[in-house]
Coordinates of C-alpha atoms in Angstrom, one line a residue:
X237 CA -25.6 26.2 17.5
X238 CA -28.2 23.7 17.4
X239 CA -28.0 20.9 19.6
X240 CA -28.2 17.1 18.5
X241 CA -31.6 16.6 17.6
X242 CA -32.8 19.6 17.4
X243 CA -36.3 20.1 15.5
X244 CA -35.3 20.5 11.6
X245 CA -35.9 23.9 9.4
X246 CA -36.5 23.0 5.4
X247 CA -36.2 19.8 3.9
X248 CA -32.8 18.9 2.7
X249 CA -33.0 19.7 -0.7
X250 CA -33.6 23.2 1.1
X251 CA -30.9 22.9 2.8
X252 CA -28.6 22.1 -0.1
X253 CA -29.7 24.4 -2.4
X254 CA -29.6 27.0 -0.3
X255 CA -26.1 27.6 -0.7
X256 CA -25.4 27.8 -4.6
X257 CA -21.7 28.8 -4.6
X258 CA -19.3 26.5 -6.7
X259 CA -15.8 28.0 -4.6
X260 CA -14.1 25.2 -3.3
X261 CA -15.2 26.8 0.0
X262 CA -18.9 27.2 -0.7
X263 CA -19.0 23.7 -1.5
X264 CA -17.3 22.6 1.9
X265 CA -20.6 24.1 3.1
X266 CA -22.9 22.5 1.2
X267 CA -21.8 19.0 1.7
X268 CA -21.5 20.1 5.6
X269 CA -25.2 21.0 5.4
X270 CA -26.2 17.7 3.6
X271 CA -24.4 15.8 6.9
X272 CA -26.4 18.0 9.0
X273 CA -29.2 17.2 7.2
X274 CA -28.9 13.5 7.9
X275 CA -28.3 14.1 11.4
X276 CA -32.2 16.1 11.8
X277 CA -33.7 13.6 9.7
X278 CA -33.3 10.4 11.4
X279 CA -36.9 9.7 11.9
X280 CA -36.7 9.3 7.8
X281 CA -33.6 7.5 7.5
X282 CA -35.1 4.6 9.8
X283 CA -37.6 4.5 8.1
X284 CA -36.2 4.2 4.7
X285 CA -33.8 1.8 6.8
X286 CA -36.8 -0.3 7.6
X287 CA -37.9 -0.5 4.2
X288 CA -34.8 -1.6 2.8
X289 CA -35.1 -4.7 5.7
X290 CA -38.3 -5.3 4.2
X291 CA -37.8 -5.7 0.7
X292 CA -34.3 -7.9 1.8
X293 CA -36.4 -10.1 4.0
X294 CA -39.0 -10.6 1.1
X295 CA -36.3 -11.2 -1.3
X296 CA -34.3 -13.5 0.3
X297 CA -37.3 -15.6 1.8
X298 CA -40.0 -16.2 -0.7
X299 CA -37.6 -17.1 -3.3
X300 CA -36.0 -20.0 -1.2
X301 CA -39.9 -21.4 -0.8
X302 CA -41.0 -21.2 -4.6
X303 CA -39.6 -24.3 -7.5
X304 CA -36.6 -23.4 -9.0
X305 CA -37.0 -21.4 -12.3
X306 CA -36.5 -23.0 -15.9
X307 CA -34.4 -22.3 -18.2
X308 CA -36.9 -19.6 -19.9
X309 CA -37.3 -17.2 -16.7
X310 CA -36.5 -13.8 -17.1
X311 CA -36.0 -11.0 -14.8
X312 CA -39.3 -9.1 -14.8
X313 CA -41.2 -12.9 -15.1
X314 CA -39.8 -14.7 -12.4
X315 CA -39.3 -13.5 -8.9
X316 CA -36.5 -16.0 -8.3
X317 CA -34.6 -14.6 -11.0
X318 CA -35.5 -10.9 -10.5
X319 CA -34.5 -11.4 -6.7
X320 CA -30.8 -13.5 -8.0
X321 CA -30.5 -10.1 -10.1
X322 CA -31.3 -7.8 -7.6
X323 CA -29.0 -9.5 -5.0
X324 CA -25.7 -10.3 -7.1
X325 CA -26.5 -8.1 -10.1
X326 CA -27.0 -4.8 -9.0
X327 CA -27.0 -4.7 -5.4
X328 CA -23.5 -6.2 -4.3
X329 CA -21.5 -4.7 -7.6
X330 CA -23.2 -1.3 -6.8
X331 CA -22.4 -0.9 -2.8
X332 CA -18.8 -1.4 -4.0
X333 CA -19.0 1.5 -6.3
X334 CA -20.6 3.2 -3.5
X335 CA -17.8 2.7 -0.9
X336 CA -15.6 4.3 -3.4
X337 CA -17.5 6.8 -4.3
X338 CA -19.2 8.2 -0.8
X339 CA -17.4 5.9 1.8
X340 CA -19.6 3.8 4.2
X341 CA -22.5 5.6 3.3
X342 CA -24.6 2.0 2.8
X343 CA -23.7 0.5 6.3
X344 CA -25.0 3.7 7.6
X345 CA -28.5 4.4 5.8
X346 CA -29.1 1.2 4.3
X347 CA -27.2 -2.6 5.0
X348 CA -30.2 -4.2 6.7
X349 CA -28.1 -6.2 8.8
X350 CA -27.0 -3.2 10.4
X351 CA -30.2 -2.2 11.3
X352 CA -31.0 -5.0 12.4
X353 CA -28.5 -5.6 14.9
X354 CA -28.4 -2.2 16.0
X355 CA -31.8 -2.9 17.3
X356 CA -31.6 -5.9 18.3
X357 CA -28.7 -4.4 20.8
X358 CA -31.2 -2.1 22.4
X359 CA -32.9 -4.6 23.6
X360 CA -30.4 -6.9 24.4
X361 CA -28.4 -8.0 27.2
X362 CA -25.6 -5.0 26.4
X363 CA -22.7 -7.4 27.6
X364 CA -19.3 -5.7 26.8
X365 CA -17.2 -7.1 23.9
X366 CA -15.2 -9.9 25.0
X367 CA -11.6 -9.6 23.9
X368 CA -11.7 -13.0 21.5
X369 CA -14.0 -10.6 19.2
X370 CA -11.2 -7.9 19.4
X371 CA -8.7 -10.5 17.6
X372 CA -7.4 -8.2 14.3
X373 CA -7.8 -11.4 12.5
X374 CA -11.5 -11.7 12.1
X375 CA -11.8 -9.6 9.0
X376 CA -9.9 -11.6 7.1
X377 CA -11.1 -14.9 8.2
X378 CA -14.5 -14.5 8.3
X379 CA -14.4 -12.9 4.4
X380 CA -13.0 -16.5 3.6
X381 CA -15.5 -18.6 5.5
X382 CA -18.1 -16.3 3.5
X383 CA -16.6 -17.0 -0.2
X384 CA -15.9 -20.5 0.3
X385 CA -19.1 -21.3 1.6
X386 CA -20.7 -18.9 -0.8
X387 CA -19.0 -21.0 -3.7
X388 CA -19.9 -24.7 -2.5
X389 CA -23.6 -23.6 -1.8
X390 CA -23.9 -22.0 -5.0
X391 CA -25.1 -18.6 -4.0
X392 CA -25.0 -16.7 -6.7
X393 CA -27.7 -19.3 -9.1
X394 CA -29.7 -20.6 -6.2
X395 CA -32.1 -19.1 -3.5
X396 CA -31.5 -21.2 -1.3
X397 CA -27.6 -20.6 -1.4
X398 CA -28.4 -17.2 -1.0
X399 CA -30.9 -17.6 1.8
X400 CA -28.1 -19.7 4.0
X401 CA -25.4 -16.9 3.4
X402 CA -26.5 -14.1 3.6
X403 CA -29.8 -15.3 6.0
X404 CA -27.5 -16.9 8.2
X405 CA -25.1 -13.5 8.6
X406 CA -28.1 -11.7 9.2
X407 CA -29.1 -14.2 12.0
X408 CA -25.6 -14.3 13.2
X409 CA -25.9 -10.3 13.0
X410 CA -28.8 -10.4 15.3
X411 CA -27.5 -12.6 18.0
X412 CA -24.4 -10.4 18.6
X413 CA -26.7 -7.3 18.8
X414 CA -29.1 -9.4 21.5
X415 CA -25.8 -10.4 23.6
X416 CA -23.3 -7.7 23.1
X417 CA -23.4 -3.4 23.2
X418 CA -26.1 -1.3 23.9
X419 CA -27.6 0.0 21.5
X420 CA -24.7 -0.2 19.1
X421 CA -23.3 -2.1 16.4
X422 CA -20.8 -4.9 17.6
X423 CA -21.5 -7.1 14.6
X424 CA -20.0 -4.7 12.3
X425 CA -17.5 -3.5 13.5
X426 CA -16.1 -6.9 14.8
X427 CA -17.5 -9.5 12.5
X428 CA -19.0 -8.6 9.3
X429 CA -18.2 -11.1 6.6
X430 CA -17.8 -7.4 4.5
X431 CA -16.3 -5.0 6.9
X432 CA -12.5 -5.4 5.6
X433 CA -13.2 -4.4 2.0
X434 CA -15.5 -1.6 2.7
X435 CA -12.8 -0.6 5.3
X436 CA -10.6 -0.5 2.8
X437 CA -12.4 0.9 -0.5
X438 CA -14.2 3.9 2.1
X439 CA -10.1 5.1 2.0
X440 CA -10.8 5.9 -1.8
X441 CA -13.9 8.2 -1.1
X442 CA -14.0 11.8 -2.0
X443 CA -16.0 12.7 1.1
X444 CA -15.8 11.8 5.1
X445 CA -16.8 12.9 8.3
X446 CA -14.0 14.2 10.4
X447 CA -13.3 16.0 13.9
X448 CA -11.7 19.4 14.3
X449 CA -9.2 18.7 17.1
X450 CA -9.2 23.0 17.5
X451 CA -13.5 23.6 17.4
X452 CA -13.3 20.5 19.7
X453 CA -10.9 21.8 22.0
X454 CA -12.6 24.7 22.1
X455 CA -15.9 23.8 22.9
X456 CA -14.9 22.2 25.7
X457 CA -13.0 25.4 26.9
X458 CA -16.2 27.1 26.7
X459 CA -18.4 24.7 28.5
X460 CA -15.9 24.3 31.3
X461 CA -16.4 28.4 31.5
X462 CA -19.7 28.3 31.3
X463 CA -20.2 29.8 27.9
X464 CA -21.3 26.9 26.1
X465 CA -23.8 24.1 26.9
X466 CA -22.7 20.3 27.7
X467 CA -23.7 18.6 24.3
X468 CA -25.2 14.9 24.5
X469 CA -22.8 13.0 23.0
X470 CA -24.7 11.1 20.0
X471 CA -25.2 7.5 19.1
X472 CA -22.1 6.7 17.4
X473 CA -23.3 3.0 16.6
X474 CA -20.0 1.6 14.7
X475 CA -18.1 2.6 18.4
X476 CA -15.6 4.6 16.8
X477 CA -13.8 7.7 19.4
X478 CA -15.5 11.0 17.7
X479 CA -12.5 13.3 19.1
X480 CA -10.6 11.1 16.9
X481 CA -12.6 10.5 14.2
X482 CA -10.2 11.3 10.8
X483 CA -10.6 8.0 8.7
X484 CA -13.4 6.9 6.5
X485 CA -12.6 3.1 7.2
X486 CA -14.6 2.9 10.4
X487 CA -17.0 5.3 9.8
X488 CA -20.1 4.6 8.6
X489 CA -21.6 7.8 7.5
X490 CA -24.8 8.0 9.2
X491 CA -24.8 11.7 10.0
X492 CA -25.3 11.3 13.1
X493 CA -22.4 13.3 14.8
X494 CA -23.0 16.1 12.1
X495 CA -22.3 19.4 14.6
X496 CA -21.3 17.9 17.4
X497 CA -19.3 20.1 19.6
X498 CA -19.2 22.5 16.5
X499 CA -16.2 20.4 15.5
X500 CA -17.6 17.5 13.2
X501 CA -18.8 17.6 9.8
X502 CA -19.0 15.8 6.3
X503 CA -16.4 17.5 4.3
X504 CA -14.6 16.8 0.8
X505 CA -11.1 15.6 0.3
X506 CA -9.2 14.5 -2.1
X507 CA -9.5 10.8 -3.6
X508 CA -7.3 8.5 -1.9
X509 CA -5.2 10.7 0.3
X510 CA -6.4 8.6 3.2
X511 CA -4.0 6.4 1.6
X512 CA -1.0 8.2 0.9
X513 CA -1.7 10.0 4.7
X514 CA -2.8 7.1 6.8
X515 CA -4.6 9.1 10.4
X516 CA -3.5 5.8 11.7
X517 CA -0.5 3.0 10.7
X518 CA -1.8 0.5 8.4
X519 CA -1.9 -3.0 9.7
X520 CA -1.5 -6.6 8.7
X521 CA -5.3 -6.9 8.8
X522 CA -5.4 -4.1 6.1
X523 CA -3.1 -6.3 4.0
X524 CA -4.1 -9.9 4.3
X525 CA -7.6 -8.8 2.9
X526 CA -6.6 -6.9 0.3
X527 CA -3.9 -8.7 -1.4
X528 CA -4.8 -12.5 0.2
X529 CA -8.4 -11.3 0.1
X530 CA -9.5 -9.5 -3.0
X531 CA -6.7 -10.3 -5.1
X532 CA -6.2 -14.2 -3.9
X533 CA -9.2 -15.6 -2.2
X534 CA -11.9 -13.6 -4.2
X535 CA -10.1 -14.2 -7.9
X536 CA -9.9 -17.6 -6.9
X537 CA -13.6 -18.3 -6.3
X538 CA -14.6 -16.0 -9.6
X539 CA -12.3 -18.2 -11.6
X540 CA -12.7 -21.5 -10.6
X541 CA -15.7 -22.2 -12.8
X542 CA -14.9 -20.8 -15.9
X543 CA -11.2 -22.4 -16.0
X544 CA -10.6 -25.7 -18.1
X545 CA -7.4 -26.2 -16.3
X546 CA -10.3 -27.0 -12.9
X547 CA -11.9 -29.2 -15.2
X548 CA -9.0 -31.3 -16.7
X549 CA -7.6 -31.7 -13.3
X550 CA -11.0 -32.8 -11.6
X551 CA -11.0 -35.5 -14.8
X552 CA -7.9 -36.7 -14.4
X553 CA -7.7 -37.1 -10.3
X554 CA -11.6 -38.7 -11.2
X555 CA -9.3 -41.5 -13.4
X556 CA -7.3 -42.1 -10.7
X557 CA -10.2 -42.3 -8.1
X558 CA -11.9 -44.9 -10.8
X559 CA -8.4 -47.1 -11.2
X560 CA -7.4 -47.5 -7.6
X561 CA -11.2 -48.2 -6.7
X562 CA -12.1 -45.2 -5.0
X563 CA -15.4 -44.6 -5.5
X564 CA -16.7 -42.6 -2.7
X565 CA -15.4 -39.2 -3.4
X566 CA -17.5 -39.3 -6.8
X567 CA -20.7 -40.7 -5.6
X568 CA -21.0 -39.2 -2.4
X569 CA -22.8 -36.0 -1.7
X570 CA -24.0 -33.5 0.5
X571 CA -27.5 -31.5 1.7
X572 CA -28.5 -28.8 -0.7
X573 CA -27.6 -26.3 2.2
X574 CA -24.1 -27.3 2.4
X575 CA -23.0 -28.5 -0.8
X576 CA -25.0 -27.8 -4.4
X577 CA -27.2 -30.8 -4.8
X578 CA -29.9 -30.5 -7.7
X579 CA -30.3 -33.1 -9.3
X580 CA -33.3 -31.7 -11.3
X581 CA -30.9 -29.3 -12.5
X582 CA -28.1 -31.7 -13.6
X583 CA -26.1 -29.6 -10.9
X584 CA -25.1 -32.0 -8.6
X585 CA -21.7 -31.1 -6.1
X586 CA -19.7 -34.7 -4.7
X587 CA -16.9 -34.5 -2.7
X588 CA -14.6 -34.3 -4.8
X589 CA -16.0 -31.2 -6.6
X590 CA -16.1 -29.5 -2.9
X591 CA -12.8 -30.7 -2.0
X592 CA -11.1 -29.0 -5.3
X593 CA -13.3 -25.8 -5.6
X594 CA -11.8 -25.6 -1.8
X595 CA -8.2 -26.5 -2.8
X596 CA -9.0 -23.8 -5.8
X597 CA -9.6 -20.9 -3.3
X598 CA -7.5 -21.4 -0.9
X599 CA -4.4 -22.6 -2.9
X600 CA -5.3 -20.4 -5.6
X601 CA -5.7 -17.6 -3.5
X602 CA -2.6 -18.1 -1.4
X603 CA -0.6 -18.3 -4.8
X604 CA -1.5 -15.1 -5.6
X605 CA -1.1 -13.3 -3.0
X606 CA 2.3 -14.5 -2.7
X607 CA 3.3 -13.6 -6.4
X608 CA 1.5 -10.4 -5.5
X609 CA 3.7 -9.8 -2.4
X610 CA 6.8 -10.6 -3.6
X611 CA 7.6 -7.3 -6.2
X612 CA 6.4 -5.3 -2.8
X613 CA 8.7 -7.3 -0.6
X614 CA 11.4 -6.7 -3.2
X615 CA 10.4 -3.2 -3.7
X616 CA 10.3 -2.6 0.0
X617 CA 14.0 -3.6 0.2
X618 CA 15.4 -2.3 -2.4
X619 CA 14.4 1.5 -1.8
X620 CA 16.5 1.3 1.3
X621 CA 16.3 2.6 4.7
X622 CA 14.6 0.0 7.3
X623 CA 12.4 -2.2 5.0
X624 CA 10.2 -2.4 7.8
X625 CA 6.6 -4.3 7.6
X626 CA 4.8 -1.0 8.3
X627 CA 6.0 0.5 5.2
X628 CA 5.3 -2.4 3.2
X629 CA 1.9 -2.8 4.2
X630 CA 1.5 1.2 3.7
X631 CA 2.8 0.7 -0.1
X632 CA 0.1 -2.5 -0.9
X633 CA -2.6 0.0 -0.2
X634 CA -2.0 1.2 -3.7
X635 CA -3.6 -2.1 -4.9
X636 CA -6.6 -1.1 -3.0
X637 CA -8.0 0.3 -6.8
X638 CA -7.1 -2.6 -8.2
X639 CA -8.7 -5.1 -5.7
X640 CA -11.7 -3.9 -5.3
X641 CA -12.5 -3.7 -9.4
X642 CA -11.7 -7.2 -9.3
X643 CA -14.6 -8.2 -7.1
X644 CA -16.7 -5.6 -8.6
X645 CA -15.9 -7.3 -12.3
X646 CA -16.6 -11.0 -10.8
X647 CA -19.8 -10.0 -9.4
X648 CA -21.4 -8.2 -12.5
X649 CA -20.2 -11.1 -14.3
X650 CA -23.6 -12.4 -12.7
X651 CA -25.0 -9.0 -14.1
X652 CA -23.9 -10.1 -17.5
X653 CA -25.0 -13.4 -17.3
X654 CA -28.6 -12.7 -16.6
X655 CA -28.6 -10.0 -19.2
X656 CA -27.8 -11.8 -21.7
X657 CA -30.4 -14.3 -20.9
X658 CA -32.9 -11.6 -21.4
X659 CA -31.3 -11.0 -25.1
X660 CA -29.8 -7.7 -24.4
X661 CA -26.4 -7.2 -26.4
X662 CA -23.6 -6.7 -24.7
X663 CA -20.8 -6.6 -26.5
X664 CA -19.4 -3.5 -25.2
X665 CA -18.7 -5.3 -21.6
X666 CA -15.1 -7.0 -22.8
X667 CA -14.0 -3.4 -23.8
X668 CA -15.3 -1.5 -20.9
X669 CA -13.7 -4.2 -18.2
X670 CA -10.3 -3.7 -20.0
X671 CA -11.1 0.1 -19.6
X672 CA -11.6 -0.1 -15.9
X673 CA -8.8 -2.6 -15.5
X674 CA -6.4 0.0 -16.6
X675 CA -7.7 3.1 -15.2
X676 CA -7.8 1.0 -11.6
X677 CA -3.9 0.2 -12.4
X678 CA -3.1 3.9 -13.5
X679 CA -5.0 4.8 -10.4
X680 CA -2.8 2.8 -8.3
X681 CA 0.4 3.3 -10.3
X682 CA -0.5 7.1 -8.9
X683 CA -1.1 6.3 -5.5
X684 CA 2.6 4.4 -5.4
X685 CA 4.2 7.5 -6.1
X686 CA 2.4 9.5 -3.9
X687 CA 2.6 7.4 -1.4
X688 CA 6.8 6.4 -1.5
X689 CA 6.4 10.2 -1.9
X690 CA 5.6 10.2 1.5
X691 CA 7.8 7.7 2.6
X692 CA 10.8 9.6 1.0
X693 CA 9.8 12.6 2.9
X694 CA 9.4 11.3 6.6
X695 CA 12.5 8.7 6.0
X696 CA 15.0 10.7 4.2
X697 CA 15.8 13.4 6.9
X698 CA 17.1 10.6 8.7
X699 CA 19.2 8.7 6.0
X700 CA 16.4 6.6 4.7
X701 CA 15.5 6.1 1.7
X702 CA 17.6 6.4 -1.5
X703 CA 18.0 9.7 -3.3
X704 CA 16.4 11.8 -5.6
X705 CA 13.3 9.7 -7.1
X706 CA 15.1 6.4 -7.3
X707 CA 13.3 5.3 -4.1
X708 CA 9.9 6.4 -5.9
X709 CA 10.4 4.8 -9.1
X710 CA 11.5 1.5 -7.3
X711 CA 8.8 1.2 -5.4
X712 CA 5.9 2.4 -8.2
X713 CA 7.5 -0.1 -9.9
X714 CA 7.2 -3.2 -7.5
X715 CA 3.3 -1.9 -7.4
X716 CA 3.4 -2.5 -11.0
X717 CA 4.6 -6.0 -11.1
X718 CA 2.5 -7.1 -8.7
X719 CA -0.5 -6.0 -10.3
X720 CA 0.3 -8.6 -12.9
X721 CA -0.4 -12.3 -11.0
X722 CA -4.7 -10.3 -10.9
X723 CA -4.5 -9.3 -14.3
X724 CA -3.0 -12.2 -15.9
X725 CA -6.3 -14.1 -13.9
X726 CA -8.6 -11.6 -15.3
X727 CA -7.1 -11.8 -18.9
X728 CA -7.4 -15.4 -19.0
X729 CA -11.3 -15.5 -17.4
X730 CA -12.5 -12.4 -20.3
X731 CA -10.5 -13.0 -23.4
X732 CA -8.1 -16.2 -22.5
X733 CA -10.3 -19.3 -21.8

């Protein structure tokens, strides 16, 4: 067995296409080999890592510096508007599809923040975490802080928006790395603006890295009887326990525990059964940010600007501002760095257009989330047993299909926008967001059952849950209803307003 690091034999395409079987077996193989490829092949990885930091760096920085575009840019004629497409039209949509589709696979290889604080942290001053980091609540809250400031600044049509956002979390990024860890990657696994959705939509992937508990037992055995050689345990820079290591929500896929002890490789699974089998028990954290997160918070800001209700009430609390002589909400405003100011652009932000796309999001958001909780809450109760909060917050997880389409559909509304202001037709787009809308529902309708399934399995034996499949129909059904409160939002934004 080759140890970590070992010189590399063959390139990986080699590698995988040395094993051509298609047996559910042989391909358990193959994919092991591509994860052992990424482990002897981080010398390319960093520097495709470091690539990736320069081309976000150039993106993000000359853009802010240059005029604003007019009205006639396009894409491949402007670099400001290339750059807006590159960031919000294809990058952010497409690391979504990617979580889904081979876990945290970007946070590993690619997100240039976490290279960037990685590095920063082996340099730095390698202080332990302190425990206020630790708090469960920072997902959650600092996903919020993210959208709403995103929305005032105007991030997705502006550079400089952008550069403030997503700068300023790459900045922020750094700092932890200089202070906290060795060598590691506090920032994300602590405070990324990001890291409780693609904890979340990693569940959904096909494909993880996981530890066997018998090769690792093992090879521990052997070493202590002096038949096997002490391994180096490698870099694992998201600090996750490797002799635990059964979850693709942590995990960040960088290959670099590929062979360890003989016990850890990439393997296949099936989609979603992270869900139905949680390794660990889901917590509130998991919850707030997906039904208060991506189906509150993150509908809200989508919405907000495409809504005539926004704009009828922002007229008529404007009439009352003018008849009780209240005139500094509507004339005062704010740097371009905190609060859209462009005058040039007749896109001007006062304080009153802050304070309700605010109110929007956060009251919008909350109101969702709570129509979206209650059919669970009912649902939870009404199968019987101990409607405890554990298995509620087990049962949202079926919304995680759901949730994370939603952002995906808000974001390439950006995609669609800049599109068509290069004339390509795109007519199809209505049709194919209704598609995915109801394959993510069918998806999750699935997971319900599976998952109450479950429930009805480990609570039943002990006078649990109710009979037969009433339990399972109760509870797919409360997943149902409260898909409705994100749907009736979407149906309203694409074909209502």
């Amino acid at each position: 067995m080759a140890k970590c690091g070992s010189s590399p034999h063959g390139d990986i395409a080699n590698l995988i296409a040395s094993d051509g079987g298609t047996s559910p077996g042989r391909q358990a193989t193959r994919i092991a080999r591509f994860g052992q490829a990424m482990q002897q092949r981080r010398g390319l990885i960093q520097l495709v890592q470091w690539l990736v930091v320069g081309v976000y760096a150039f993106l993000l920085v000359v853009p802010a510096m240059l005029p604003l575009p007019d009205y006639q840019a396009h894409i491949l004629t402007n670099l400001t508007v290339f750059a807006e497409f590159v960031f919000w039209g294809l990058w952010w949509p497409f690391v979504l599809i990617s979580m889904v589709l081979m876990g945290r696979v970007w946070c590993g290889l690619f997100c240039p923040e976490g290279t960037l604080t990685e590095a920063a942290s082996r340099i730095g001053l390698g202080r332990p975490i302190p425990g206020w980091m630790r708090w469960g609540g920072w997902p959650f809250v600092a996903f919020l802080g993210t959208t709403l400031y995103g929305q005032l600044a105007s991030v997705y049509q502006y550079p400089l928006g952008a550069l403030v956002v997503l700068g300023g979390s790459t900045v922020a990024a750094i700092i932890v790395g200089l202070i906290y860890g060795k060598g590691t990657r506090v920032w994300c696994r602590q405070l990324c603006p990001v890291n409780g959705v693609f904890n979340l939509l990693a569940r959904l992937s096909p494909t993880h890295f996981r530890t066997d508990q018998a090769r690792w037992n093992a090879h521990n055995q052997a070493v202590r009887q002096g038949n096997a050689v002490r391994m180096h345990a490698p870099d694992c820079a998201p600090l996750i326990p490797l002799k635990q290591l059964d979850s693709a929500g942590d995990c960040h896929v960088c290959g670099r525990c590929s062979g360890y002890k003989d016990a850890m490789q990439l393997e296949w699974r099936a989609p979603g059964v992270e869900l139905v089998e949680p390794p660990q028990p889901v917590r509130f954290t998991h919850y707030s940010v997906l039904v208060f997160g991506l189906l509150g918070i993150a509908i809200g800001a989508f919405s907000w600007s495409a809504s005539p209700w926004f704009v009828t009430l922002k007229q008529q609390l404007a009439f009352w501002l003018i008849d009780h002589d209240l005139m500094w909400p509507l004339t005062t405003t704010l740097p371009t760095w905190i609060l859209t100011n462009y005058p040039e652009h007749n896109d001007v932000f006062n304080l009153l257009d802050g304070s309700l796309i605010t109110l929007w999001i956060v009251v919008g958001g909350g109101l969702l989330g709570a129509l979206t909780s209650l059919p669970l809450l009912l649902g939870n109760w009404l199968m019987g047993g101990k409607a405890t909060l554990s298995r509620l917050w087990h049962l949202s997880l079926s919304l995680i299909p759901l949730g994370g389409l939603g952002v995906f559909l808000g974001l390439s509304a950006t995609t669609m926008t800049l599109l068509r202001g290069d004339g390509i037709n795109l007519t199809w787009a209505n049709d194919l967001r209704a598609t995915l809308l109801a394959l993510a529902c069918l998806w999750g309708l699935r997971l319900a059952w599976r998952i109450t399934g479950e429930q009805r399995n480990g609570e039943q034996r002990n006078g649990g849950l109710l009979a037969g499949n009433a339990a399972r129909l109760i509870g797919t059904a409360s997943v149902a209803l409260a898909c409705l409160p994100a749907l009736g939002v979407w149906y309203l934004m694409f074909w209502g307003w």
